[in-house]
Amino acid sequence: MDPYIVTLTILGIVILLTAWLPMVLRRMPLSLPILCIGMGMLLAWSPYPLLPPFNPLENREFTERMTEIVVIVALMGAGLKIDRPIGWRRWMTTWRLLGIAMPLTIAAIACLGYSILGLGLASALLLGAALAPTDPVLASDIQVGPPRSGIEDEVRFALTSEAGLNDGLSFPFVHLAIAIALAAKDGSAVFQHWAAVDILWRLGVGVALGWGAGKLFGWLAFRISVRSLSRTKDGFVALGMTFTAYGVTQLLGGYGFLAVFLAAVAFRQAEREHDFHEQLHDFAEQVERLLMMVLLVCLGAIAASGPLFANIDWKIVTLAVLTLVIVRPVLGWLSLIGTGHTLGESVIIAIFGIRGLGSIYYLAYATGQANFDKVEIVWATVLLIILASIVAHGVAVTPTMRWIDRKMAHARRSNTSPAGPRSE
């Protein structure tokens, strides 16, 4: 059996399912990622060698690059579909999730890793930094709708904007874990250059270049009278903007994830009502969905046959349950006290902090920079939490979003009743 032909056949089936399954699953308590994981497991359990065995630790660089691409494409898509202009008060929920919930989540998971799994300081911090961000790829089912669709309630907006920004903002903690691991090896000062370089410089470059790139792309697309980018009507311009913003920022030592999302937000604000935004978003979403399905099929195969899951014991299961059931929900809810959200909205925002492919990228990146103790335990923990998050959140997302939509419809009917809008 020719492995190349088998892989080509499987890829063709995955591409067809990428287009068909979202329509089929629209009203079902299932998600596309769940089916991808199941497909990967079935292929791994097949008596025929349909998928080659794959270990992320042995193929670290490939794992890093593939997850890197799908995350930055997802970040561009997330930024393009946000209708709300950026601002301190308008994005207050986002700032609270980033400034309160995420650092506390990193610290809590790191403490659990240290106390329950017996990880060293560097590995525990890496575990927390990898698992804290809400994933922009797997969270697409709970994000706002396409540009100008009007599907942007507070819950969807909070989770979309959080997923867009927290991947870049968790990177300083990943770099701190790397610095601690390197210090244990060569005795260098742990905090040397960390605050100045990994926080101030990298964040500053990411914000400045990302916002500047978005403004430049907006000028090229909408302000040039002839031969503007918008006249091409080519959706793959989204990939060009993504790779350019990411590449330039990374070359200058900034956080590319942050730059890509901010570039998309700035570009979206350049000409808010233009149809070109929808064309770019639709193309980016299709590419993201295809890459996501391929990677999740591989993840399912790893779960079914990979040696990493042999490391899972009651300690890892306990940490996974605590992370998904207590740490993120409780800290997320606490960070939203005083924002004016209803209890139901705050609970949903807090619970749906989905772990995903971004966590795998952080592990692959960090383990390529330094040696971490008990790295197999860290990988097994992260992969188990990702799988549990995919299943739990995937089953709950459809009824949850239906509840939100019914609530929005009721609010619209109340505001347009014959008695007129209610006074504040």
CSV table of C-alpha atoms in Angstrom, one decimal:
chain,number,residue,atom,x,y,z
A,1,MET,CA,0.0,0.0,0.0
A,2,ASP,CA,1.6,3.3,-1.2
A,3,PRO,CA,1.7,5.6,1.9
A,4,TYR,CA,1.6,8.7,-0.4
A,5,ILE,CA,-1.6,7.6,-2.1
A,6,VAL,CA,-3.1,6.7,1.2
A,7,THR,CA,-2.3,10.1,2.7
A,8,LEU,CA,-3.6,11.8,-0.4
A,9,THR,CA,-6.9,9.9,-0.2
A,10,ILE,CA,-7.3,10.8,3.5
A,11,LEU,CA,-6.5,14.4,2.8
A,12,GLY,CA,-9.2,14.5,0.1
A,13,ILE,CA,-11.7,13.1,2.5
A,14,VAL,CA,-10.8,15.6,5.2
A,15,ILE,CA,-11.2,18.5,2.7
A,16,LEU,CA,-14.6,17.3,1.7
A,17,LEU,CA,-15.6,16.9,5.3
A,18,THR,CA,-14.3,20.4,6.0
A,19,ALA,CA,-16.9,21.8,3.7
A,20,TRP,CA,-19.8,19.5,4.6
A,21,LEU,CA,-19.6,18.8,8.3
A,22,PRO,CA,-20.2,22.4,9.6
A,23,MET,CA,-23.6,22.5,7.8
A,24,VAL,CA,-24.5,19.0,9.2
A,25,LEU,CA,-23.4,19.8,12.8
A,26,ARG,CA,-25.1,23.2,13.0
A,27,ARG,CA,-28.0,22.0,15.2
A,28,MET,CA,-26.3,19.0,16.8
A,29,PRO,CA,-24.6,18.9,20.2
A,30,LEU,CA,-21.3,18.0,18.5
A,31,SER,CA,-18.5,20.0,17.1
A,32,LEU,CA,-16.2,19.6,14.1
A,33,PRO,CA,-13.1,19.2,16.4
A,34,ILE,CA,-14.7,16.2,18.2
A,35,LEU,CA,-15.3,14.4,14.9
A,36,CYS,CA,-11.7,15.2,13.8
A,37,ILE,CA,-10.4,13.6,16.9
A,38,GLY,CA,-12.6,10.6,16.5
A,39,MET,CA,-11.5,10.2,12.9
A,40,GLY,CA,-7.8,10.3,13.9
A,41,MET,CA,-8.4,7.6,16.5
A,42,LEU,CA,-10.2,5.4,14.0
A,43,LEU,CA,-7.4,5.7,11.5
A,44,ALA,CA,-4.8,4.9,14.2
A,45,TRP,CA,-6.8,1.8,15.3
A,46,SER,CA,-7.2,0.6,11.8
A,47,PRO,CA,-5.4,-2.7,11.0
A,48,TYR,CA,-3.9,-1.0,8.0
A,49,PRO,CA,-1.1,1.7,8.3
A,50,LEU,CA,-3.3,4.6,7.2
A,51,LEU,CA,-1.4,7.2,9.3
A,52,PRO,CA,2.3,7.0,10.2
A,53,PRO,CA,3.0,7.0,13.9
A,54,PHE,CA,3.7,10.6,15.1
A,55,ASN,CA,5.3,11.8,18.4
A,56,PRO,CA,5.4,15.6,18.9
A,57,LEU,CA,8.5,15.3,20.9
A,58,GLU,CA,10.3,13.5,18.2
A,59,ASN,CA,9.0,15.9,15.5
A,60,ARG,CA,9.1,19.1,17.5
A,61,GLU,CA,10.0,21.5,14.8
A,62,PHE,CA,7.3,20.2,12.4
A,63,THR,CA,4.7,20.4,15.3
A,64,GLU,CA,5.8,24.0,16.1
A,65,ARG,CA,5.6,25.2,12.5
A,66,MET,CA,2.2,23.6,11.7
A,67,THR,CA,0.5,24.9,14.9
A,68,GLU,CA,2.1,28.3,14.3
A,69,ILE,CA,0.5,28.7,10.9
A,70,VAL,CA,-2.9,27.6,11.9
A,71,VAL,CA,-2.9,30.0,15.0
A,72,ILE,CA,-1.8,33.1,13.0
A,73,VAL,CA,-4.4,32.4,10.3
A,74,ALA,CA,-7.1,32.0,13.1
A,75,LEU,CA,-5.9,35.3,14.6
A,76,MET,CA,-6.3,37.1,11.4
A,77,GLY,CA,-9.8,35.7,10.9
A,78,ALA,CA,-10.8,36.6,14.5
A,79,GLY,CA,-9.6,40.2,14.1
A,80,LEU,CA,-11.4,40.7,10.8
A,81,LYS,CA,-14.8,39.8,12.1
A,82,ILE,CA,-14.9,42.1,15.2
A,83,ASP,CA,-17.2,45.0,14.4
A,84,ARG,CA,-16.7,46.8,17.7
A,85,PRO,CA,-14.1,49.6,17.6
A,86,ILE,CA,-11.3,49.1,20.1
A,87,GLY,CA,-11.5,51.2,23.2
A,88,TRP,CA,-10.9,51.0,27.0
A,89,ARG,CA,-14.6,51.0,28.1
A,90,ARG,CA,-15.9,49.1,25.0
A,91,TRP,CA,-13.3,46.3,25.6
A,92,MET,CA,-13.4,46.4,29.4
A,93,THR,CA,-14.4,42.7,29.6
A,94,THR,CA,-11.4,41.8,27.5
A,95,TRP,CA,-9.0,43.8,29.6
A,96,ARG,CA,-10.2,42.1,32.7
A,97,LEU,CA,-9.8,38.6,31.2
A,98,LEU,CA,-6.3,39.5,30.1
A,99,GLY,CA,-5.1,41.5,33.1
A,100,ILE,CA,-6.8,39.5,35.9
A,101,ALA,CA,-7.9,36.1,34.8
A,102,MET,CA,-5.0,35.1,32.7
A,103,PRO,CA,-2.1,35.9,35.1
A,104,LEU,CA,-4.0,34.3,38.0
A,105,THR,CA,-4.7,31.2,35.8
A,106,ILE,CA,-1.0,30.9,34.9
A,107,ALA,CA,-0.1,31.1,38.6
A,108,ALA,CA,-2.8,28.6,39.7
A,109,ILE,CA,-1.9,26.0,37.1
A,110,ALA,CA,1.8,26.4,37.8
A,111,CYS,CA,1.2,25.8,41.5
A,112,LEU,CA,-0.9,22.7,40.7
A,113,GLY,CA,1.8,21.4,38.4
A,114,TYR,CA,4.4,22.0,41.1
A,115,SER,CA,2.4,20.4,43.9
A,116,ILE,CA,0.5,17.6,42.2
A,117,LEU,CA,2.9,16.6,39.3
A,118,GLY,CA,6.1,17.4,41.1
A,119,LEU,CA,7.3,19.6,38.3
A,120,GLY,CA,10.3,22.0,38.6
A,121,LEU,CA,9.7,25.7,38.6
A,122,ALA,CA,10.4,26.1,34.9
A,123,SER,CA,8.2,23.2,33.8
A,124,ALA,CA,5.4,24.3,36.1
A,125,LEU,CA,5.5,27.8,34.7
A,126,LEU,CA,5.6,26.6,31.2
A,127,LEU,CA,2.5,24.4,31.9
A,128,GLY,CA,0.6,27.4,33.2
A,129,ALA,CA,1.6,29.7,30.4
A,130,ALA,CA,0.7,27.1,27.7
A,131,LEU,CA,-2.7,26.3,29.2
A,132,ALA,CA,-3.9,29.8,30.2
A,133,PRO,CA,-4.8,31.3,26.9
A,134,THR,CA,-8.2,30.7,25.2
A,135,ASP,CA,-7.5,29.2,21.9
A,136,PRO,CA,-8.4,31.2,18.8
A,137,VAL,CA,-8.7,28.1,16.6
A,138,LEU,CA,-10.9,25.8,18.6
A,139,ALA,CA,-13.0,28.7,20.0
A,140,SER,CA,-14.4,29.6,16.6
A,141,ASP,CA,-17.8,28.1,17.4
A,142,ILE,CA,-18.3,30.6,20.3
A,143,GLN,CA,-16.9,33.6,18.5
A,144,VAL,CA,-18.7,36.6,16.8
A,145,GLY,CA,-20.1,36.1,13.4
A,146,PRO,CA,-18.6,37.3,10.1
A,147,PRO,CA,-18.1,41.0,9.5
A,148,ARG,CA,-21.3,43.1,9.5
A,149,SER,CA,-23.4,40.0,10.4
A,150,GLY,CA,-24.6,41.6,13.7
A,151,ILE,CA,-23.7,38.4,15.6
A,152,GLU,CA,-21.7,40.1,18.3
A,153,ASP,CA,-23.3,39.7,21.7
A,154,GLU,CA,-21.2,40.3,24.9
A,155,VAL,CA,-20.3,36.6,25.3
A,156,ARG,CA,-19.1,36.1,21.8
A,157,PHE,CA,-17.3,39.4,21.7
A,158,ALA,CA,-15.5,38.7,25.0
A,159,LEU,CA,-14.3,35.2,24.0
A,160,THR,CA,-13.2,36.4,20.5
A,161,SER,CA,-11.3,39.4,21.7
A,162,GLU,CA,-9.7,37.4,24.5
A,163,ALA,CA,-8.6,34.7,22.2
A,164,GLY,CA,-7.1,37.2,19.8
A,165,LEU,CA,-5.0,39.0,22.4
A,166,ASN,CA,-4.1,36.4,25.0
A,167,ASP,CA,-1.9,34.2,22.8
A,168,GLY,CA,0.5,37.1,22.4
A,169,LEU,CA,0.3,38.3,26.0
A,170,SER,CA,1.0,34.8,27.5
A,171,PHE,CA,4.3,34.7,25.6
A,172,PRO,CA,6.3,36.7,28.3
A,173,PHE,CA,5.5,33.9,30.7
A,174,VAL,CA,6.7,31.3,28.2
A,175,HIS,CA,9.9,33.3,27.9
A,176,LEU,CA,10.2,33.5,31.7
A,177,ALA,CA,9.9,29.7,31.9
A,178,ILE,CA,12.6,29.4,29.2
A,179,ALA,CA,14.9,31.8,31.1
A,180,ILE,CA,14.4,29.8,34.4
A,181,ALA,CA,15.3,26.6,32.6
A,182,LEU,CA,18.4,28.1,31.0
A,183,ALA,CA,19.5,29.6,34.3
A,184,ALA,CA,19.3,26.2,35.9
A,185,LYS,CA,21.7,24.9,33.3
A,186,ASP,CA,24.3,27.7,32.9
A,187,GLY,CA,23.7,29.8,36.1
A,188,SER,CA,22.7,33.0,34.3
A,189,ALA,CA,20.6,35.6,36.0
A,190,VAL,CA,16.9,34.6,35.7
A,191,PHE,CA,15.4,38.1,35.3
A,192,GLN,CA,18.2,39.5,33.2
A,193,HIS,CA,16.7,41.3,30.2
A,194,TRP,CA,13.3,39.6,30.8
A,195,ALA,CA,11.4,42.7,31.8
A,196,ALA,CA,13.1,44.9,29.3
A,197,VAL,CA,13.2,42.6,26.3
A,198,ASP,CA,10.4,39.9,26.7
A,199,ILE,CA,7.9,42.4,28.1
A,200,LEU,CA,8.6,45.9,27.1
A,201,TRP,CA,10.4,45.5,23.8
A,202,ARG,CA,8.5,42.4,22.4
A,203,LEU,CA,5.1,43.7,23.4
A,204,GLY,CA,5.9,47.2,22.2
A,205,VAL,CA,7.1,46.0,18.8
A,206,GLY,CA,4.1,43.7,18.5
A,207,VAL,CA,1.6,46.4,19.2
A,208,ALA,CA,3.3,49.1,17.1
A,209,LEU,CA,4.0,47.0,14.1
A,210,GLY,CA,0.7,45.2,14.2
A,211,TRP,CA,-1.4,48.4,14.4
A,212,GLY,CA,0.9,50.1,11.9
A,213,ALA,CA,0.7,47.2,9.5
A,214,GLY,CA,-3.1,47.2,9.7
A,215,LYS,CA,-3.3,50.9,8.9
A,216,LEU,CA,-0.9,50.4,6.0
A,217,PHE,CA,-2.9,47.5,4.6
A,218,GLY,CA,-6.1,49.6,5.0
A,219,TRP,CA,-4.6,52.4,3.1
A,220,LEU,CA,-3.5,50.0,0.3
A,221,ALA,CA,-6.9,48.4,0.2
A,222,PHE,CA,-9.3,51.4,0.5
A,223,ARG,CA,-7.5,54.7,0.1
A,224,ILE,CA,-5.6,54.3,-3.2
A,225,SER,CA,-8.0,55.5,-6.0
A,226,VAL,CA,-6.7,53.0,-8.6
A,227,ARG,CA,-5.3,49.5,-8.3
A,228,SER,CA,-6.2,49.2,-4.6
A,229,LEU,CA,-6.0,45.8,-3.0
A,230,SER,CA,-9.8,45.7,-2.5
A,231,ARG,CA,-10.3,45.8,-6.3
A,232,THR,CA,-8.6,42.4,-6.6
A,233,LYS,CA,-11.5,40.8,-4.6
A,234,ASP,CA,-8.9,38.0,-3.8
A,235,GLY,CA,-9.4,36.4,-0.5
A,236,PHE,CA,-5.9,35.2,-0.3
A,237,VAL,CA,-4.8,38.8,0.5
A,238,ALA,CA,-5.7,37.8,4.0
A,239,LEU,CA,-2.8,35.3,4.0
A,240,GLY,CA,-0.5,38.0,2.6
A,241,MET,CA,-1.4,40.4,5.4
A,242,THR,CA,-1.1,37.6,8.0
A,243,PHE,CA,2.4,36.4,6.9
A,244,THR,CA,3.7,39.9,6.3
A,245,ALA,CA,2.6,41.3,9.7
A,246,TYR,CA,3.8,38.1,11.5
A,247,GLY,CA,7.1,37.8,9.7
A,248,VAL,CA,8.2,41.4,10.0
A,249,THR,CA,7.3,41.5,13.7
A,250,GLN,CA,9.2,38.3,14.4
A,251,LEU,CA,12.2,39.5,12.5
A,252,LEU,CA,12.3,42.6,14.8
A,253,GLY,CA,12.0,40.5,17.9
A,254,GLY,CA,8.3,41.3,18.6
A,255,TYR,CA,5.3,39.1,19.4
A,256,GLY,CA,3.9,38.1,16.0
A,257,PHE,CA,0.7,36.6,17.4
A,258,LEU,CA,-0.2,40.0,18.9
A,259,ALA,CA,0.8,41.8,15.7
A,260,VAL,CA,-1.4,39.7,13.5
A,261,PHE,CA,-4.5,40.2,15.5
A,262,LEU,CA,-4.0,43.9,15.9
A,263,ALA,CA,-3.3,44.3,12.2
A,264,ALA,CA,-6.6,42.6,11.5
A,265,VAL,CA,-8.5,44.9,13.9
A,266,ALA,CA,-6.8,48.0,12.6
A,267,PHE,CA,-7.5,46.9,9.0
A,268,ARG,CA,-11.1,46.2,9.9
A,269,GLN,CA,-11.5,49.8,11.2
A,270,ALA,CA,-10.0,51.4,8.0
A,271,GLU,CA,-13.3,51.0,6.1
A,272,ARG,CA,-15.8,49.2,8.2
A,273,GLU,CA,-18.6,48.8,5.6
A,274,HIS,CA,-16.6,47.5,2.7
A,275,ASP,CA,-17.5,44.0,1.3
A,276,PHE,CA,-13.8,43.2,1.0
A,277,HIS,CA,-13.7,42.4,4.8
A,278,GLU,CA,-16.2,39.6,4.3
A,279,GLN,CA,-14.2,38.1,1.3
A,280,LEU,CA,-11.0,38.1,3.4
A,281,HIS,CA,-12.7,36.7,6.4
A,282,ASP,CA,-14.3,33.9,4.5
A,283,PHE,CA,-11.0,32.8,2.9
A,284,ALA,CA,-9.1,33.0,6.1
A,285,GLU,CA,-11.8,30.9,7.8
A,286,GLN,CA,-11.7,28.2,5.1
A,287,VAL,CA,-7.9,27.9,5.4
A,288,GLU,CA,-8.1,27.9,9.2
A,289,ARG,CA,-10.8,25.2,9.2
A,290,LEU,CA,-8.8,22.9,6.8
A,291,LEU,CA,-5.6,23.2,8.7
A,292,MET,CA,-7.4,22.7,12.0
A,293,MET,CA,-9.0,19.5,10.8
A,294,VAL,CA,-5.7,18.0,9.5
A,295,LEU,CA,-4.0,18.8,12.8
A,296,LEU,CA,-6.8,17.5,14.9
A,297,VAL,CA,-6.9,14.2,13.0
A,298,CYS,CA,-3.2,13.9,13.8
A,299,LEU,CA,-4.0,14.7,17.4
A,300,GLY,CA,-6.6,12.0,17.5
A,301,ALA,CA,-4.1,9.5,16.1
A,302,ILE,CA,-1.6,10.6,18.8
A,303,ALA,CA,-4.2,10.0,21.5
A,304,ALA,CA,-5.0,6.5,20.2
A,305,SER,CA,-1.5,5.3,19.6
A,306,GLY,CA,1.1,7.8,20.8
A,307,PRO,CA,3.5,7.0,23.6
A,308,LEU,CA,2.9,10.3,25.4
A,309,PHE,CA,-0.5,9.2,26.7
A,310,ALA,CA,1.2,6.3,28.4
A,311,ASN,CA,2.4,8.8,31.0
A,312,ILE,CA,-1.1,9.7,32.1
A,313,ASP,CA,-2.0,8.7,35.7
A,314,TRP,CA,-4.4,9.9,38.4
A,315,LYS,CA,-2.2,12.9,39.1
A,316,ILE,CA,-2.5,14.2,35.6
A,317,VAL,CA,-6.2,13.5,35.4
A,318,THR,CA,-6.7,15.3,38.7
A,319,LEU,CA,-4.9,18.4,37.4
A,320,ALA,CA,-6.8,18.3,34.2
A,321,VAL,CA,-10.2,18.2,36.1
A,322,LEU,CA,-9.1,21.0,38.4
A,323,THR,CA,-8.0,23.2,35.5
A,324,LEU,CA,-11.1,22.8,33.4
A,325,VAL,CA,-13.7,22.7,36.2
A,326,ILE,CA,-12.3,25.1,38.8
A,327,VAL,CA,-9.3,27.2,37.8
A,328,ARG,CA,-10.5,28.9,34.6
A,329,PRO,CA,-14.2,29.1,35.5
A,330,VAL,CA,-13.7,30.5,39.0
A,331,LEU,CA,-10.9,32.9,38.1
A,332,GLY,CA,-12.7,34.0,34.9
A,333,TRP,CA,-15.9,34.7,36.8
A,334,LEU,CA,-14.1,36.6,39.6
A,335,SER,CA,-12.4,38.8,37.0
A,336,LEU,CA,-15.8,39.8,35.6
A,337,ILE,CA,-17.3,41.0,38.8
A,338,GLY,CA,-18.5,44.6,38.4
A,339,THR,CA,-18.6,44.6,34.6
A,340,GLY,CA,-22.4,44.6,34.5
A,341,HIS,CA,-22.8,41.2,32.8
A,342,THR,CA,-25.6,39.0,34.0
A,343,LEU,CA,-24.6,35.9,36.0
A,344,GLY,CA,-25.3,33.7,33.0
A,345,GLU,CA,-23.1,35.7,30.7
A,346,SER,CA,-20.2,35.8,33.2
A,347,VAL,CA,-20.5,32.0,33.8
A,348,ILE,CA,-20.4,31.2,30.1
A,349,ILE,CA,-17.5,33.5,29.4
A,350,ALA,CA,-15.6,32.0,32.3
A,351,ILE,CA,-16.3,28.4,31.4
A,352,PHE,CA,-15.6,28.6,27.7
A,353,GLY,CA,-11.9,29.2,27.9
A,354,ILE,CA,-11.1,26.5,25.4
A,355,ARG,CA,-7.6,25.0,25.4
A,356,GLY,CA,-6.3,24.1,22.0
A,357,LEU,CA,-3.6,24.1,19.3
A,358,GLY,CA,-2.0,27.3,20.7
A,359,SER,CA,-1.0,25.4,23.8
A,360,ILE,CA,0.8,22.8,21.6
A,361,TYR,CA,2.7,25.6,19.8
A,362,TYR,CA,3.9,27.0,23.1
A,363,LEU,CA,5.2,23.6,24.2
A,364,ALA,CA,6.9,22.9,20.9
A,365,TYR,CA,8.5,26.4,20.9
A,366,ALA,CA,9.7,26.4,24.5
A,367,THR,CA,11.1,22.8,24.4
A,368,GLY,CA,13.2,23.9,21.3
A,369,GLN,CA,14.7,26.7,23.3
A,370,ALA,CA,15.7,25.0,26.6
A,371,ASN,CA,15.6,21.6,28.3
A,372,PHE,CA,12.7,21.2,30.8
A,373,ASP,CA,12.4,18.5,33.5
A,374,LYS,CA,9.7,15.9,33.1
A,375,VAL,CA,8.8,17.3,29.7
A,376,GLU,CA,6.9,14.1,28.8
A,377,ILE,CA,4.6,14.7,31.8
A,378,VAL,CA,4.0,18.3,30.7
A,379,TRP,CA,3.2,17.2,27.1
A,380,ALA,CA,0.8,14.4,28.3
A,381,THR,CA,-1.0,16.9,30.6
A,382,VAL,CA,-1.5,19.5,28.0
A,383,LEU,CA,-2.7,17.0,25.4
A,384,LEU,CA,-5.2,15.4,27.8
A,385,ILE,CA,-6.6,18.8,28.8
A,386,ILE,CA,-6.9,19.8,25.1
A,387,LEU,CA,-8.8,16.6,24.4
A,388,ALA,CA,-11.0,17.0,27.4
A,389,SER,CA,-11.7,20.6,26.5
A,390,ILE,CA,-12.6,19.7,22.9
A,391,VAL,CA,-15.1,17.1,24.0
A,392,ALA,CA,-16.7,19.0,27.0
A,393,HIS,CA,-16.9,22.4,25.3
A,394,GLY,CA,-17.8,20.9,21.9
A,395,VAL,CA,-20.8,19.1,23.4
A,396,ALA,CA,-21.9,22.2,25.4
A,397,VAL,CA,-21.4,24.9,22.7
A,398,THR,CA,-24.5,24.3,20.6
A,399,PRO,CA,-27.1,24.5,23.4
A,400,THR,CA,-25.2,27.3,25.0
A,401,MET,CA,-25.2,29.4,21.9
A,402,ARG,CA,-28.9,28.7,21.3
A,403,TRP,CA,-29.6,30.0,24.8
A,404,ILE,CA,-27.6,33.2,24.0
A,405,ASP,CA,-29.4,33.7,20.7
A,406,ARG,CA,-32.8,33.3,22.3
A,407,LYS,CA,-31.9,35.8,25.0
A,408,MET,CA,-30.8,38.3,22.3
A,409,ALA,CA,-34.0,37.8,20.3
A,410,HIS,CA,-36.0,38.4,23.4
A,411,ALA,CA,-34.1,41.6,24.2
A,412,ARG,CA,-34.6,42.8,20.6
A,413,ARG,CA,-38.4,42.1,20.8
A,414,SER,CA,-38.6,44.0,24.1
A,415,ASN,CA,-36.8,47.0,22.8
A,416,THR,CA,-39.0,47.2,19.7
A,417,SER,CA,-42.3,46.7,21.5
A,418,PRO,CA,-45.1,49.3,21.0
A,419,ALA,CA,-44.2,50.8,24.3
A,420,GLY,CA,-40.9,51.7,22.9
A,421,PRO,CA,-37.4,51.1,24.4
A,422,ARG,CA,-37.2,50.8,28.1
A,423,SER,CA,-35.6,53.7,30.0
A,424,GLU,CA,-32.4,53.1,31.7
